[in-house]
Amino acid sequence: MLNSMEDFVGIESKFNKLRFLLCSSVDDVRFVGIWGMGGIGKTTLARALYGNMSHEYQFSTFLPNVRSISDGMNGLCHLQKKLLSGIGMIKDDIWDPHEGVALIRRYLYHKKVLLILDDVNNMDQLEYLAGKQEWFCPGSRIVITTRDEHLLIAHGVQRRFKVEGLPNSQALKLFSLKAFKKDYPPDDYLGLSRRVVHYAKGLPLAVKVLGSFLHGRRLSAWNSTLGKLSEVFNSEILEILKISYDGLRDNEKKIFLDIACFFNGDHKDQVIKTLDNCGNSASIGIDVLVERSLLTVTYSQILMHDLLQEMGRELVCRESPDEPGGRSRLWHWEDVNHVLSKNTGTGGIESILVNPAKSRMVMHVIHANAKSFLMMSKLRLLIINDVNLANGLECFPDDLRVIEWSGYPLKYFPSHFNPEKLLELNMSHSHIEHFWTGIKALYKLRSINLCHSLSLIDTPDFRGMPYLECLILEGCIQLYRVHSSLGTLERLTLINLRNCTNLVHFPSSVCGLKSLKVLDVSGCSRLQKLPDDLGCAECLEELDVSGTAIREPPPSIGLLKNLKELSCRGCKAASPKPWYMRLPFGLSLERSQDPSSKFWNMIPFRLSLARTPHPTSWAPRSFASLRSLVKLDLTDCNLFEGAIPNDISCMASLTKLNLSRNHFASLPSSIFYLSKLEDLNLEYCERLQTMPALPSQVELNACNCVSLERWSVPIERCKLLLSANLTNCFKLGKQGCRTLALTLLKRYLEGVPYLYRLESGLRFVVPGNEIPDWFTYQSVGSSVYVDVHPGFSGMYMGFAGCAVFEIKGMVRFRKRKRDGLGTSRTLSQAVSHHLWFEYTPRHIHYEDWPRWQHCRRLKFSFEFGGQDIVKKCGVRIVYEPDIQSLNESLKKSNFGTSPDYALKFPGKAAAVSAGSSTKYGTLEHHDEAAPSGSGYHGSITMEPDLEGSVEFHIGF
């Protein structure tokens, strides 16, 4: 895609030549190379190609910044994973590039794809991402952009396109758009503009940078700039770009160099936070750099062109060409090791950052001298790891603002540790045992992170750091207590003590933290109590006590009016009764009081069916005050019948409710009124007998609710469920399950106008081994053919599919959110045959309707992670009249065959002929994934013989 008008200048003729090389109408596999110097417009041309041609292919993937990404740790594996996700295969992780090659070959061989690899500089990148033509389906196109033509020749790419600089007329137009915001310069600036364009030598990046620099400036500034251009006549392009850098203010120059040396490609918010901590006004400075065309921000990622980054790093190296210790910034491992081991650091060093994730080299241990930092009086940013301090460490510079030292090897901080300007202390995985003794004045400190410091025993006295906002001590397994002065930190917003398994003492003063938003003590298995007055922490939004020894909530929990997330997973309540008062099924033992009963007098106790009092639990006695709660997790909390109060409906904001692995037999009927509920998890509630009426559009997981017998309302009155997993719920009965499935489908179809904007369709799993007759096309095995008239695509509502499957292993369920992030959990082993139902509405693939006008036959294939477990399958192309026929079938309860509306059109089905597949368009859902990692998706294809296919990759 092209982002602005400037991107179009001079691109049309190049684009047409490139399309000629690609020749998408020819049914072969083609590799096409785009090459030229940096900044010449290769990426812009490739993006234009992608935006204009991607719709012609079944799958299209654009992999940007291949060079920089592959330079990092596991970079090639990350690129392979990204490529696979672009063709609908979700892979949790790829640890070996050879494994990635096998997966790419397997999944691309039958798919017509457009694959663009941008900024390739190494043969390994091509060999592991697009090795040979044999990997790809006929009709596929692989486009490679690179600075190195020899790389294309070595890989056998015969069709190569060199991107030349802009001719003067086009360069003048581009310059004018940046300098004057119009196509042509004003008359009084025309001569000056032509001189600038001449010096830029047709390089689009240089033209844009100079145009942005001169925008809004007076003639005197123009003449001064042209004078500098004259001085560097015949010099390298970097010198031309440096003119724009020279026009920056000092603070903007610092930000530019920091990004060039350290932060190119990082998230904008994190860069701003780090640079602000170092004393720069980063937000305003970054905006200025964007205005000057020295930076771009894409999807919150800061990007600097390679040439500009090279220029910035070259400027830093020129500060001290022969001795790295005299430079302001150090980023190469070799330079940092030299300076710290040889103790050559000077007062000129401002920042040291060695990031293994961005380095192509294998990191080795850095050897530091005890006095390495003694002379670095201006050091403000220190980010390193794996440092050997054989002789200890005497001091840290007092000017330090950020310390991030993963794996800090010493047991103590330096004796003269007193960085009064320190804002962020991050020493994860350190060997520290104790903080400093007494109160240390760190009045600017905002964040402490010593997570996974396995030897840490205690925390510091917090009274010397009143502005602390974030405390992270996760995984400090030796930590026994938290200092009581924690309660004095009025600005503290986050406390993370997760998996501090030895933690016993948690200060009661935490209830006075008026700014606290997140408290996480999950996994603190020895922690038995939270402060009774925790409710006074009125700003608390997230509370996680999962896996602790805390048996019941604090009495004041109802005062947490702003609480949004509460997780108590595994907090099993303990009954105060002795063991003999906790027999199953409500049985209790009591001594006989009837002396006339000779039989009862023979034993000291008798059985009684008297109701045993329920143990205390983490389910609050009332939910009335928790109206802001969005997520509630009460998994495995020993909840019995009646433990969940009826006023659960008061939680009007609740979207996720997890009650799995508990012991209740029913749920309050008021759950129906949770209008925002999206996800209800009841898996392994093995005593649950009745399902209440649920809110509309809920995704239900009732896997292994083996006692579930019925819905509390007739199934014909069931509200719409978007997803229901009823694996191993055999007591519902085969007929009841099938009726339920078709009822949910009818409800969905009736609500199609209202649900038009839903991203996904309908899917659910129920026990059963017979496909309802309503599915007009059925077949043994995993595929079935459907004959259609070419005009079907303009009339149908969607595809309904059903498959009988059997699983012998564990089933995983994956939900992928809009932001790309997902969660997965193991469900169960299906112990018998089950039915998978799926309905995919037409609006998900509306862009492809015109391409199906001549399709006469569809092949529907059902797959489950590549395993042959589908026994039978059935499909139906759904039209509006089918809603009524489905309703009639449900009334008759005999699942009789309904009219075949798909065959009412005139014409005969076309015969199937052999031929290579030419695929168009995609239909994708990434809501679920099978154990192999492939996401659920369907792809609709057309072949030259007018036969199409629909592939359902089903998974949980």
PDB file of N, CA and C in Angstrom, residues 33 122 240 245 465 472 515 568 583 601 672 789 799 812 829 835:
ATOM      1  N   GLY A  33      13.307 -10.308  -9.171  1.00  0.00           N
ATOM      2  CA  GLY A  33      14.137  -9.531  -8.270  1.00  0.00           C
ATOM      3  C   GLY A  33      14.031  -8.045  -8.550  1.00  0.00           C
ATOM      4  N   ASN A 122      21.190 -11.812   2.263  1.00  0.00           N
ATOM      5  CA  ASN A 122      21.952 -13.014   2.589  1.00  0.00           C
ATOM      6  C   ASN A 122      21.301 -14.217   1.919  1.00  0.00           C
ATOM      7  N   ILE A 240      24.979  14.389   1.844  1.00  0.00           N
ATOM      8  CA  ILE A 240      23.787  15.162   1.489  1.00  0.00           C
ATOM      9  C   ILE A 240      22.738  15.023   2.586  1.00  0.00           C
ATOM     10  N   TYR A 245      20.358  16.674   9.129  1.00  0.00           N
ATOM     11  CA  TYR A 245      20.735  16.428  10.519  1.00  0.00           C
ATOM     12  C   TYR A 245      21.341  17.685  11.141  1.00  0.00           C
ATOM     13  N   MET A 465      12.574   6.219  48.413  1.00  0.00           N
ATOM     14  CA  MET A 465      12.162   6.263  47.004  1.00  0.00           C
ATOM     15  C   MET A 465      10.660   6.567  46.913  1.00  0.00           C
ATOM     16  N   ILE A 472       8.556  -4.981  40.552  1.00  0.00           N
ATOM     17  CA  ILE A 472       8.438  -6.314  39.958  1.00  0.00           C
ATOM     18  C   ILE A 472       9.500  -7.220  40.564  1.00  0.00           C
ATOM     19  N   SER A 515      -2.893   4.704  44.973  1.00  0.00           N
ATOM     20  CA  SER A 515      -2.694   4.694  43.518  1.00  0.00           C
ATOM     21  C   SER A 515      -2.551   3.290  42.952  1.00  0.00           C
ATOM     22  N   CYS A 568      -8.730 -16.090  41.063  1.00  0.00           N
ATOM     23  CA  CYS A 568      -8.497 -16.864  42.290  1.00  0.00           C
ATOM     24  C   CYS A 568      -8.290 -18.328  41.953  1.00  0.00           C
ATOM     25  N   LEU A 583     -17.592 -35.958  54.478  1.00  0.00           N
ATOM     26  CA  LEU A 583     -17.825 -37.080  53.592  1.00  0.00           C
ATOM     27  C   LEU A 583     -18.566 -36.609  52.342  1.00  0.00           C
ATOM     28  N   ASN A 601     -26.711 -48.777  69.518  1.00  0.00           N
ATOM     29  CA  ASN A 601     -25.833 -48.719  70.674  1.00  0.00           C
ATOM     30  C   ASN A 601     -24.560 -49.509  70.477  1.00  0.00           C
ATOM     31  N   PHE A 672     -28.246 -15.217  33.085  1.00  0.00           N
ATOM     32  CA  PHE A 672     -28.846 -14.825  31.811  1.00  0.00           C
ATOM     33  C   PHE A 672     -28.741 -13.320  31.570  1.00  0.00           C
ATOM     34  N   HIS A 789     -24.898 -23.891  -9.534  1.00  0.00           N
ATOM     35  CA  HIS A 789     -24.997 -23.127 -10.769  1.00  0.00           C
ATOM     36  C   HIS A 789     -24.057 -21.939 -10.679  1.00  0.00           C
ATOM     37  N   PHE A 799     -22.045 -21.040   4.089  1.00  0.00           N
ATOM     38  CA  PHE A 799     -21.790 -22.473   4.032  1.00  0.00           C
ATOM     39  C   PHE A 799     -22.027 -23.085   5.406  1.00  0.00           C
ATOM     40  N   ARG A 812      -6.650 -29.258  22.007  1.00  0.00           N
ATOM     41  CA  ARG A 812      -6.317 -27.902  22.461  1.00  0.00           C
ATOM     42  C   ARG A 812      -7.246 -26.919  21.783  1.00  0.00           C
ATOM     43  N   GLN A 829      -9.661 -35.469  26.245  1.00  0.00           N
ATOM     44  CA  GLN A 829      -9.656 -36.512  25.244  1.00  0.00           C
ATOM     45  C   GLN A 829     -11.101 -36.901  24.962  1.00  0.00           C
ATOM     46  N   LEU A 835     -19.622 -34.683  16.787  1.00  0.00           N
ATOM     47  CA  LEU A 835     -20.009 -33.914  15.612  1.00  0.00           C
ATOM     48  C   LEU A 835     -19.440 -32.511  15.705  1.00  0.00           C
TER      49      LEU A 835
END
